[in-house]
Short mmCIF file of C-alpha atoms and ligand atoms in Angstrom, two decimals:
data_model
loop_
_atom_site.label_atom_id
_atom_site.label_comp_id
_atom_site.label_asym_id
_atom_site.label_seq_id
_atom_site.Cartn_x
_atom_site.Cartn_y
_atom_site.Cartn_z
CA UNK A 1 5.87 22.54 -7.98
CA UNK A 2 3.30 23.69 -5.43
CA UNK A 3 0.65 21.34 -4.13
CA UNK A 4 -2.75 22.68 -5.19
CA UNK A 5 -5.62 22.19 -2.74
CA UNK A 6 -8.94 23.54 -4.03
CA UNK A 7 -11.34 24.42 -1.20
CA UNK A 8 -14.71 22.78 -1.86
CA UNK A 9 -16.39 25.49 0.20
CA UNK A 10 -16.55 27.53 -3.01
CA UNK A 11 -17.96 24.66 -5.09
CA UNK A 12 -21.52 24.37 -6.35
CA UNK A 13 -23.23 22.22 -3.71
CA UNK A 14 -26.10 21.42 -6.06
CA UNK A 15 -23.62 19.79 -8.40
CA UNK A 16 -21.06 18.23 -6.08
CA UNK A 17 -20.64 15.12 -8.20
CA UNK A 18 -19.60 17.11 -11.27
CA UNK A 19 -17.41 19.47 -9.18
CA UNK A 20 -15.61 16.40 -7.77
CA UNK A 21 -15.31 14.84 -11.23
CA UNK A 22 -13.80 18.09 -12.50
CA UNK A 23 -11.19 18.11 -9.70
CA UNK A 24 -10.43 14.42 -10.27
CA UNK A 25 -9.69 15.17 -13.92
CA UNK A 26 -7.54 18.20 -13.06
CA UNK A 27 -4.04 18.17 -11.65
CA UNK A 28 -5.23 19.37 -8.26
CA UNK A 29 -3.44 17.42 -5.57
CA UNK A 30 -5.67 17.62 -2.51
CA UNK A 31 -9.31 18.28 -1.64
CA UNK A 32 -9.30 21.02 1.03
CA UNK A 33 -12.36 20.54 3.25
CA UNK A 34 -13.38 23.41 5.56
CA UNK A 35 -15.29 22.47 8.71
CA UNK A 36 -16.85 25.37 10.66
CA UNK A 37 -18.85 25.16 13.86
CA UNK A 38 -20.38 28.63 14.30
CA UNK A 39 -18.44 29.00 17.57
CA UNK A 40 -14.74 29.13 16.79
CA UNK A 41 -15.67 30.96 13.60
CA UNK A 42 -18.83 32.95 12.88
CA UNK A 43 -20.05 30.57 10.20
CA UNK A 44 -21.27 26.99 9.94
CA UNK A 45 -20.28 24.81 6.99
CA UNK A 46 -20.42 21.02 7.21
CA UNK A 47 -19.13 18.10 9.26
CA UNK A 48 -17.98 14.48 8.93
CA UNK A 49 -21.03 13.45 6.90
CA UNK A 50 -19.99 15.55 3.93
CA UNK A 51 -16.31 14.70 4.34
CA UNK A 52 -17.38 11.08 3.89
CA UNK A 53 -19.20 12.04 0.68
CA UNK A 54 -16.06 13.74 -0.69
CA UNK A 55 -13.99 10.74 0.38
CA UNK A 56 -16.16 8.49 -1.76
CA UNK A 57 -15.90 10.86 -4.71
CA UNK A 58 -12.09 10.99 -4.93
CA UNK A 59 -8.86 9.09 -4.41
CA UNK A 60 -6.99 12.38 -3.87
CA UNK A 61 -5.81 13.37 -0.40
CA UNK A 62 -8.59 14.73 1.81
CA UNK A 63 -7.13 17.65 3.74
CA UNK A 64 -9.59 18.55 6.50
CA UNK A 65 -9.29 21.99 8.10
CA UNK A 66 -11.17 22.06 11.40
CA UNK A 67 -12.31 25.54 12.41
CA UNK A 68 -14.04 24.25 15.50
CA UNK A 69 -13.76 24.34 19.27
CA UNK A 70 -12.81 21.16 21.13
CA UNK A 71 -11.56 19.37 17.98
CA UNK A 72 -10.38 16.38 20.00
CA UNK A 73 -14.01 15.40 20.49
CA UNK A 74 -14.44 14.89 16.75
CA UNK A 75 -11.04 13.57 15.56
CA UNK A 76 -12.21 9.98 15.46
CA UNK A 77 -15.34 10.88 13.50
CA UNK A 78 -13.21 12.61 10.85
CA UNK A 79 -10.88 9.62 10.69
CA UNK A 80 -13.91 7.38 10.09
CA UNK A 81 -15.15 9.81 7.45
CA UNK A 82 -11.87 9.33 5.57
CA UNK A 83 -9.68 12.34 6.37
CA UNK A 84 -6.01 11.90 5.45
CA UNK A 85 -4.79 15.14 7.03
CA UNK A 86 -6.51 16.75 10.01
CA UNK A 87 -5.62 20.31 11.03
CA UNK A 88 -6.72 21.94 14.27
CA UNK A 89 -6.41 25.60 15.20
CA UNK A 90 -3.75 26.53 17.74
CA UNK A 91 -6.18 29.15 19.12
CA UNK A 92 -8.74 26.42 19.89
CA UNK A 93 -6.35 23.99 21.59
CA UNK A 94 -4.98 24.62 25.09
CA UNK A 95 -3.60 21.07 24.97
CA UNK A 96 -2.31 21.16 21.42
CA UNK A 97 0.31 18.45 21.89
CA UNK A 98 -2.37 16.03 23.11
CA UNK A 99 -4.54 16.82 20.08
CA UNK A 100 -1.62 16.17 17.75
CA UNK A 101 -0.83 12.85 19.45
CA UNK A 102 -4.45 11.83 19.12
CA UNK A 103 -4.58 12.65 15.40
CA UNK A 104 -1.38 10.69 14.73
CA UNK A 105 -2.45 7.72 16.80
CA UNK A 106 -5.62 7.57 14.70
CA UNK A 107 -3.37 7.22 11.63
CA UNK A 108 -3.82 10.67 10.06
CA UNK A 109 -1.29 13.34 9.28
CA UNK A 110 -1.49 16.22 11.75
CA UNK A 111 -1.70 19.90 10.91
CA UNK A 112 -1.85 23.07 12.99
CA UNK A 113 -3.71 26.09 11.64
CA UNK A 114 -2.84 29.62 12.78
CA UNK A 115 -4.92 32.76 12.48
CA UNK A 116 -3.44 35.89 10.85
CA UNK A 117 -2.70 37.54 14.21
CA UNK A 118 -1.06 34.50 15.81
CA UNK A 119 2.76 34.63 15.74
CA UNK A 120 4.37 31.63 14.01
CA UNK A 121 6.96 31.63 16.81
CA UNK A 122 4.29 29.91 18.95
CA UNK A 123 4.78 26.80 16.79
CA UNK A 124 8.41 26.37 17.82
CA UNK A 125 7.81 23.53 20.28
CA UNK A 126 5.28 21.62 18.18
CA UNK A 127 6.90 21.85 14.72
CA UNK A 128 8.85 18.59 15.07
CA UNK A 129 5.63 16.70 15.84
CA UNK A 130 3.47 17.82 12.92
CA UNK A 131 3.21 17.36 9.16
CA UNK A 132 1.59 20.63 8.12
CA UNK A 133 1.09 24.23 9.17
CA UNK A 134 -2.02 25.84 7.71
CA UNK A 135 -1.16 29.54 7.71
CA UNK A 136 -4.35 31.56 7.47
CA UNK A 137 -3.99 34.52 5.15
CA UNK A 138 -7.56 35.66 5.87
CA UNK A 139 -9.60 35.52 9.06
CA UNK A 140 -11.18 32.07 8.98
CA UNK A 141 -14.90 31.66 8.50
CA UNK A 142 -15.59 32.65 4.92
CA UNK A 143 -14.33 32.04 1.41
CA UNK A 144 -13.78 34.85 -1.06
CA UNK A 145 -11.91 37.29 1.21
CA UNK A 146 -8.79 39.28 0.29
CA UNK A 147 -5.30 38.07 1.14
CA UNK A 148 -3.84 39.90 4.17
CA UNK A 149 -0.42 41.13 2.95
CA UNK A 150 1.50 40.92 6.28
CA UNK A 151 1.02 37.15 6.31
CA UNK A 152 3.71 36.93 3.58
CA UNK A 153 6.28 37.78 6.24
CA UNK A 154 4.95 34.95 8.41
CA UNK A 155 5.47 32.45 5.58
CA UNK A 156 9.14 33.49 5.32
CA UNK A 157 9.68 33.28 9.06
CA UNK A 158 8.08 29.85 9.29
CA UNK A 159 10.15 28.62 6.30
CA UNK A 160 13.31 29.65 8.18
CA UNK A 161 12.17 27.89 11.35
CA UNK A 162 11.46 24.66 9.43
CA UNK A 163 14.67 24.73 7.38
CA UNK A 164 16.82 25.59 10.38
CA UNK A 165 15.95 22.22 11.92
CA UNK A 166 15.70 20.32 8.58
CA UNK A 167 12.10 19.40 9.28
CA UNK A 168 9.67 18.12 6.67
CA UNK A 169 6.66 20.17 7.70
CA UNK A 170 4.65 21.56 4.79
CA UNK A 171 3.51 25.17 4.75
CA UNK A 172 -0.04 25.55 3.47
CA UNK A 173 -1.34 29.04 2.76
CA UNK A 174 -5.11 29.40 3.09
CA UNK A 175 -7.27 32.32 2.06
CA UNK A 176 -7.37 34.87 -0.75
CA UNK A 177 -4.89 33.04 -2.99
CA UNK A 178 -5.16 34.26 -6.60
CA UNK A 179 -3.19 33.76 -9.79
CA UNK A 180 -1.75 37.24 -9.18
CA UNK A 181 -0.37 36.69 -5.67
CA UNK A 182 0.41 32.97 -5.82
CA UNK A 183 3.95 33.43 -7.10
CA UNK A 184 4.81 35.75 -4.19
CA UNK A 185 3.39 33.19 -1.76
CA UNK A 186 5.42 30.35 -3.27
CA UNK A 187 8.59 32.46 -3.34
CA UNK A 188 8.06 33.24 0.36
CA UNK A 189 8.26 29.49 1.04
CA UNK A 190 4.78 27.96 0.75
CA UNK A 191 4.41 24.32 -0.32
CA UNK A 192 0.61 24.11 -0.55
CA UNK A 193 -1.83 26.64 -2.02
CA UNK A 194 -5.45 26.46 -0.96
CA UNK A 195 -7.72 28.12 -3.51
CA UNK A 196 -11.49 28.32 -3.28
CA UNK A 197 -13.01 31.11 -5.32
CA UNK A 198 -9.98 31.40 -7.59
CA UNK A 199 -10.62 27.84 -8.79
CA UNK A 200 -14.37 27.38 -8.64
CA UNK A 201 -15.38 30.81 -9.94
CA UNK A 202 -12.89 30.66 -12.82
CA UNK A 203 -14.28 30.39 -16.34
CA UNK A 204 -12.16 27.26 -16.75
CA UNK A 205 -11.31 25.75 -13.33
CA UNK A 206 -9.10 23.00 -14.79
CA UNK A 207 -7.00 25.56 -16.66
CA UNK A 208 -6.82 27.71 -13.51
CA UNK A 209 -5.50 24.74 -11.49
CA UNK A 210 -2.95 24.01 -14.22
CA UNK A 211 -1.83 27.66 -14.20
CA UNK A 212 -1.39 27.67 -10.41
CA UNK A 213 0.51 24.40 -10.59
CA UNK A 214 2.93 25.80 -13.18
CA UNK A 215 4.00 28.79 -11.06
C1 DX5 B 1 -11.56 30.17 5.20
C2 DX5 B 1 -11.25 28.77 4.72
C3 DX5 B 1 -10.57 28.76 3.39
C4 DX5 B 1 -11.45 29.27 2.28
C5 DX5 B 1 -10.58 29.70 1.13
O1 DX5 B 1 -12.07 30.12 6.47
O2 DX5 B 1 -10.39 28.13 5.63
O3 DX5 B 1 -10.10 27.48 3.08
O4 DX5 B 1 -12.38 28.32 1.85
O5 DX5 B 1 -11.37 30.31 0.17
P1 DX5 B 1 -10.78 31.41 -0.81
O6 DX5 B 1 -9.68 30.77 -1.58
O7 DX5 B 1 -11.97 31.77 -1.67
O8 DX5 B 1 -10.29 32.57 0.02
ZN1 ZN B 2 -9.35 26.24 4.94
#
């Protein structure tokens, strides 16, 4: 069964308490929390302060996706805020291995996120050191965009790379996931589905999460 990680970026920020209660009641597995700095991506979302709020509102895993430059500067703040998994973008990290070591030494699981144009082959020498790859299936910065079809091929390739070395790295697919394309994404080898608009804009979000989970 896939791990379902609703992205709170698409939630109703005026009613965060009830959005969190809804997710807590559902069979969503993780809270996916999107941090944007207006530099690495052309949008600004929120930082550690709000991650801490989500942390207090749930016992589910807080999966923090940093779309920021110089993530090493903030890793400790996100640990303090309560992140369980911290993902940094390969495109933002010239010293990626150091960033991963830092995240792990702080006691979090480490993820690497890759943009749609970045070849998964670049992960070859870091795969054994990480817990998660966040494969972007849209250009990061905004929710509600359409899935980029060629990223399906990247999921398959990455699955082969992971299985070839019997690693336990999870593949998370992030962006434009819908009930219609989710099966294809899982069949390509994904373990985790991030879903923002598909969950929060659904008439019945709990039923939508259950439907994604059953695929
Ligand atoms: C995009 C974010 C995604 C986004 C997903 O930059 O990383 O997590 O919130 O939203 P949907 O599912 O609406 O594409
Ligand atoms: Zn994300």
